[in-house]
C-alpha positions as CSV (number, residue, x, y, z in Angstrom):
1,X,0.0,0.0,0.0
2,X,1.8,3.4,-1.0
3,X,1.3,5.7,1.8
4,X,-0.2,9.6,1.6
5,X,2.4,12.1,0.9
6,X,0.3,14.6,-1.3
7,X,-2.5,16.7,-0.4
8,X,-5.0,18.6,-2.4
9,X,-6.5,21.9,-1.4
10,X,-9.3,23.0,-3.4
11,X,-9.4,26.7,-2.9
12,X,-10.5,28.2,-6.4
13,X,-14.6,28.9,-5.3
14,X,-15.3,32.5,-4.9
15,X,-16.9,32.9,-1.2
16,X,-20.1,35.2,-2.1
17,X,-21.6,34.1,1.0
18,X,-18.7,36.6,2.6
19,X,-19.0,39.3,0.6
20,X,-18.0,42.0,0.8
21,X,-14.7,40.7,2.7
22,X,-14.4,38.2,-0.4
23,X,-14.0,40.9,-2.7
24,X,-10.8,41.0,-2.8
25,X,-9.5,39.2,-0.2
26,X,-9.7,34.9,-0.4
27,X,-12.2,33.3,2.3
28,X,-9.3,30.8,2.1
29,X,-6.9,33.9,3.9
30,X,-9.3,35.0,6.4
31,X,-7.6,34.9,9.9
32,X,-8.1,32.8,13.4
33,X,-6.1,35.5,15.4
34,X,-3.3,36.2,13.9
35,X,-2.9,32.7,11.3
36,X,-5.1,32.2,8.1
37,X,-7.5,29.4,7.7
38,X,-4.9,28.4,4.2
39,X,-2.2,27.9,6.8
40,X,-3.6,25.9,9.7
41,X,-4.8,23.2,6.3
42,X,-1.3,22.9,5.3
43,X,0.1,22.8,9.0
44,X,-2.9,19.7,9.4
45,X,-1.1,18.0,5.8
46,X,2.1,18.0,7.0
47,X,1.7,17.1,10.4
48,X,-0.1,13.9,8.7
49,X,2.8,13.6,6.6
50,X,2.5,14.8,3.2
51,X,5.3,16.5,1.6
52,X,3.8,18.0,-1.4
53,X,0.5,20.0,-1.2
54,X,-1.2,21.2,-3.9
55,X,-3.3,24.1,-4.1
56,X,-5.8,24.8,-6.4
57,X,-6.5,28.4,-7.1
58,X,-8.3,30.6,-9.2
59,X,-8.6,34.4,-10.0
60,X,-8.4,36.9,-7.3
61,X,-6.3,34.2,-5.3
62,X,-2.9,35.7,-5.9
63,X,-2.6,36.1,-2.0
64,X,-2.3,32.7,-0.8
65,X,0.7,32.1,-3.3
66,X,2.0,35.3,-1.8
67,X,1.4,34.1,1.9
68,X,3.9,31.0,1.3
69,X,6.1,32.8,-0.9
70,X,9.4,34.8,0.5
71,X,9.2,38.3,0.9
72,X,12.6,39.8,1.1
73,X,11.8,43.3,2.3
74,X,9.8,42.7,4.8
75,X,12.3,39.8,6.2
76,X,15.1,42.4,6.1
77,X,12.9,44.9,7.6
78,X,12.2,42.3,10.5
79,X,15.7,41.1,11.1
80,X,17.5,45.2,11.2
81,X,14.7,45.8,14.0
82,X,15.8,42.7,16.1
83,X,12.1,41.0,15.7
84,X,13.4,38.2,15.3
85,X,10.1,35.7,16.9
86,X,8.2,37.4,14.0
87,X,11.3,37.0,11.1
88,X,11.1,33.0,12.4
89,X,7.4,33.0,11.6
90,X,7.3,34.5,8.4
91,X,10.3,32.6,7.0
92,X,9.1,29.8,7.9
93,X,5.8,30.1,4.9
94,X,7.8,29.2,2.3
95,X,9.7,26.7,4.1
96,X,6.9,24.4,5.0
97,X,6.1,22.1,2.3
98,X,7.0,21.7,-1.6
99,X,3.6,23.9,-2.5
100,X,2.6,23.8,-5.9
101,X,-0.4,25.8,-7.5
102,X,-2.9,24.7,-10.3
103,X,-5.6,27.1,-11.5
104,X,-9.2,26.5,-12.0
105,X,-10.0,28.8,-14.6
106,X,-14.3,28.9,-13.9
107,X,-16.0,27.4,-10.7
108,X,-17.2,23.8,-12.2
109,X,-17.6,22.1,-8.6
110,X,-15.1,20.4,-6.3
111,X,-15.0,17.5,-8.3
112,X,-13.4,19.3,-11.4
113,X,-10.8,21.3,-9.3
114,X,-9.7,17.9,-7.8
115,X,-9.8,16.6,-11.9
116,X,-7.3,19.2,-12.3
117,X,-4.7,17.6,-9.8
118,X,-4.8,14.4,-12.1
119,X,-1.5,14.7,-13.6
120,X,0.4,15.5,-10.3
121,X,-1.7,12.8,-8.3
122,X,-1.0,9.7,-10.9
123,X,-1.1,6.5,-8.8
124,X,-1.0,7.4,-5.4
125,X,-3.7,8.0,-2.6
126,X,-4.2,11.5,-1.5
127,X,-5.3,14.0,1.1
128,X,-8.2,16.3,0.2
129,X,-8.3,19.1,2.6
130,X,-11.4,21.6,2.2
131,X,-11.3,25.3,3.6
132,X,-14.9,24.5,5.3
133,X,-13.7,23.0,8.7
134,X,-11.3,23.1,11.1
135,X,-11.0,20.2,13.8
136,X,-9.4,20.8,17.1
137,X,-7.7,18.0,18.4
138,X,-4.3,16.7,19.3
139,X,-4.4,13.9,16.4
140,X,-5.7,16.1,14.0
141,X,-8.2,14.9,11.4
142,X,-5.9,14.4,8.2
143,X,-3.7,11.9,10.9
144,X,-7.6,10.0,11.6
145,X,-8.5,9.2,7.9
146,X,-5.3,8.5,7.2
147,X,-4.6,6.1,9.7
148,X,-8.1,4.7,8.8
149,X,-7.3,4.4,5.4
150,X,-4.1,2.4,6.1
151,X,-6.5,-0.3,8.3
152,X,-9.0,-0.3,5.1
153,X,-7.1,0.6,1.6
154,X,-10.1,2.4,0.9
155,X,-11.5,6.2,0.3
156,X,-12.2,7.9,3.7
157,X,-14.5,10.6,4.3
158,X,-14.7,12.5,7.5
159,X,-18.0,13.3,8.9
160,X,-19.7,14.6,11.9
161,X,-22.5,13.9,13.9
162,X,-25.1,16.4,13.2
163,X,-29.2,17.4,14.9
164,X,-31.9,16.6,13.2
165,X,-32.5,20.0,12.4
166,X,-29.2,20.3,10.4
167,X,-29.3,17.4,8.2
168,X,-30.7,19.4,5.3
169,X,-27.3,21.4,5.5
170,X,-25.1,18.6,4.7
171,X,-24.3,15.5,2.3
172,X,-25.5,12.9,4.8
173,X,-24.0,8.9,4.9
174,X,-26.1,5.7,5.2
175,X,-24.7,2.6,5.9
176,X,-23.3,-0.3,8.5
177,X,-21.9,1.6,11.7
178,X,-19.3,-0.4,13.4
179,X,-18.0,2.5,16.3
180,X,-16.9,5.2,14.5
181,X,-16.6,4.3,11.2
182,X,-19.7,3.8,8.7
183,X,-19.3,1.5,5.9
184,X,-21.8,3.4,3.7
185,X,-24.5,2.0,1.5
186,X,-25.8,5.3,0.4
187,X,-24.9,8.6,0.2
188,X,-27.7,11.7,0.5
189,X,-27.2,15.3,-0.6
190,X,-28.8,17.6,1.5
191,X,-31.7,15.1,2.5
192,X,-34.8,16.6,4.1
193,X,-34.5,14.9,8.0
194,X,-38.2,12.7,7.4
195,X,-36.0,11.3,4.1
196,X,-33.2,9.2,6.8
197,X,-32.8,8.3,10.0
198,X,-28.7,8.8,9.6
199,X,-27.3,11.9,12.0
200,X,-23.9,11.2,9.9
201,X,-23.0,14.2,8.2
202,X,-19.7,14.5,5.4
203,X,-17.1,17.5,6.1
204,X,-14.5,18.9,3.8
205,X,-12.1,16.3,4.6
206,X,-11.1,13.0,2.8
207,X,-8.3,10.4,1.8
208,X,-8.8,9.6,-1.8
209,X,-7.5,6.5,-4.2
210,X,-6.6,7.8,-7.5
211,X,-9.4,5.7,-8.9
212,X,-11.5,8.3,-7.9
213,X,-10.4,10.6,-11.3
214,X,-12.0,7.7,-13.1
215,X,-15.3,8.4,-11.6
216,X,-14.8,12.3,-11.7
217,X,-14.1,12.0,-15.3
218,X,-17.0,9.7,-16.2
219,X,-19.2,12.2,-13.9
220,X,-18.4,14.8,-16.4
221,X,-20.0,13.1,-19.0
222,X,-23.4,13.4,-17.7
223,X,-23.1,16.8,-15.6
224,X,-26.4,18.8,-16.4
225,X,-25.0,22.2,-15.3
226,X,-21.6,22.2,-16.3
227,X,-20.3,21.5,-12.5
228,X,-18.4,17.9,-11.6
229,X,-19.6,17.3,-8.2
230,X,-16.8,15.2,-5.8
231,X,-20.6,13.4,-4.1
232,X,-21.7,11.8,-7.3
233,X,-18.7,10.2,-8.2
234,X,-18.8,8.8,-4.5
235,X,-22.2,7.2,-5.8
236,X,-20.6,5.6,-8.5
237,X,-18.0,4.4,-6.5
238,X,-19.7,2.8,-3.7
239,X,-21.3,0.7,-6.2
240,X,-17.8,-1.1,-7.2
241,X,-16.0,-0.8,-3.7
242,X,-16.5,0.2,-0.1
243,X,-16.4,3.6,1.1
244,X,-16.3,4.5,4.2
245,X,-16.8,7.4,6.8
246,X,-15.3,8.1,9.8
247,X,-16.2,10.2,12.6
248,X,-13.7,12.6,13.2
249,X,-12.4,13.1,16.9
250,X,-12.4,17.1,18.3
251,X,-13.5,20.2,17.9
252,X,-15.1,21.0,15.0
253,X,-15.1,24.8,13.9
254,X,-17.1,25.5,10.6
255,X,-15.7,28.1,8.8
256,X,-18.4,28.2,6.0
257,X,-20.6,29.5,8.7
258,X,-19.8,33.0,10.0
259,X,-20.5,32.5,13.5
260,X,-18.1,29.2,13.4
């Protein structure tokens, strides 16, 4: 089994339920204190062990290649005042990880920006690490799937355990619970709560098997609106292998949601 050294970041969508902060500046850049949500997903992919991370950007995104990129002035600037805790910090960015950047050229759904990392994936299992959610826990989440997936040789998604009054919010998972881990039979986008009885709820974090460009590809084919949706290949999928979820230990902070 090869083990997970690349992760993928979609980060191309444009954040118009922000606005105006998304304007011009990248949801993916907005700050926890003083560190932007961009930086605490790549901190969570290296920690798991991935060396390369891959980010995929579109217009207006320029600033998160210029938050992991060097800035010399501002470096010299820091080290003639005798800052030297902030210099650390900030050379650090472009120290962390071999970061490369694909572009999405028009928003076509997380499937197709995930298509994009095709050639750079080839035959290897991966990390997908969405901007949506940030778990809180000394074993992060990326570490949990990917230990999961190294018990099961399968795709892993992360999920949650949501209230009945939320499950219309969320791509929901059916299937055989064993603990934490679901072995699903059927997945549900955005489900009205009388339509299941399952509280399991998918987050914007996963450990994929490169078949899953296969399935992306062929969803393509059929799209209706022009966008490749990452939850219908998972249909297609589950109905040649298993699939399962996991239930992700921590804190859960969503950052699609203002108040999270």
């Amino acid at each position: 089994m090869k083990k997970v050294t690349k992760c993928v970041i979609p980060a191309a969508g444009m954040g118009t339920r922000f606005l105006p902060a998304t304007k011009a500046l990248p949801k993916e850049m907005f700050p926890i204190v003083d560190k932007p949500v961009m930086q605490y997903l790549v901190e969570e992919a290296i920690a798991a062990g991935c060396e390369d991370i891959i980010i995929v950007t579109g217009r207006s995104k320029r600033a998160i290649e210029d938050h992991f990129d060097s800035n010399p002035e501002l470096e010299q600037r820091l080290d003639d005042s005798g800052k030297f805790d902030y210099l650390r910090k900030v050379k650090n960015l472009n120290e962390m990880a071999n970061i490369v950047y694909v572009r999405q050229p028009y928003p076509k759904g997380d499937g197709d920006a995930i298509l994009r990392t095709k050639n750079l994936i080839w035959d290897e299992p991966f990390l997908v690490l969405f901007w949506d959610d940030i778990i809180d826990n000394e074993i992060t989440a990326a570490q949990q799937l990917i230990k999961k997936y190294e018990e099961t040789g399968s795709p892993i998604i992360a999920t949650v355990w949501v209230s009945e009054s939320e499950v219309s919010s969320y791509g929901m998972l059916e299937g055989e619970l064993d603990g934490d881990t679901t072995k699903v039979t059927k997945f549900l986008e955005k489900p009205k709560s009388h339509e299941t009885d399952s509280r399991t709820a998918v987050i914007g974090k996963y450990v994929l098997t490169p078949d899953i460009f296969d399935y992306l590809e062929n969803a393509a084919s059929h799209t209706w609106d022009g966008e490749i949706r990452l939850a219908d290949a998972f249909i297609d999928m589950q109905k040649n292998r298993d699939i399962y979820g996991l239930e992700v230990q921590g804190v859960r902070y969503d950052t699609w949601a203002k108040t999270g």
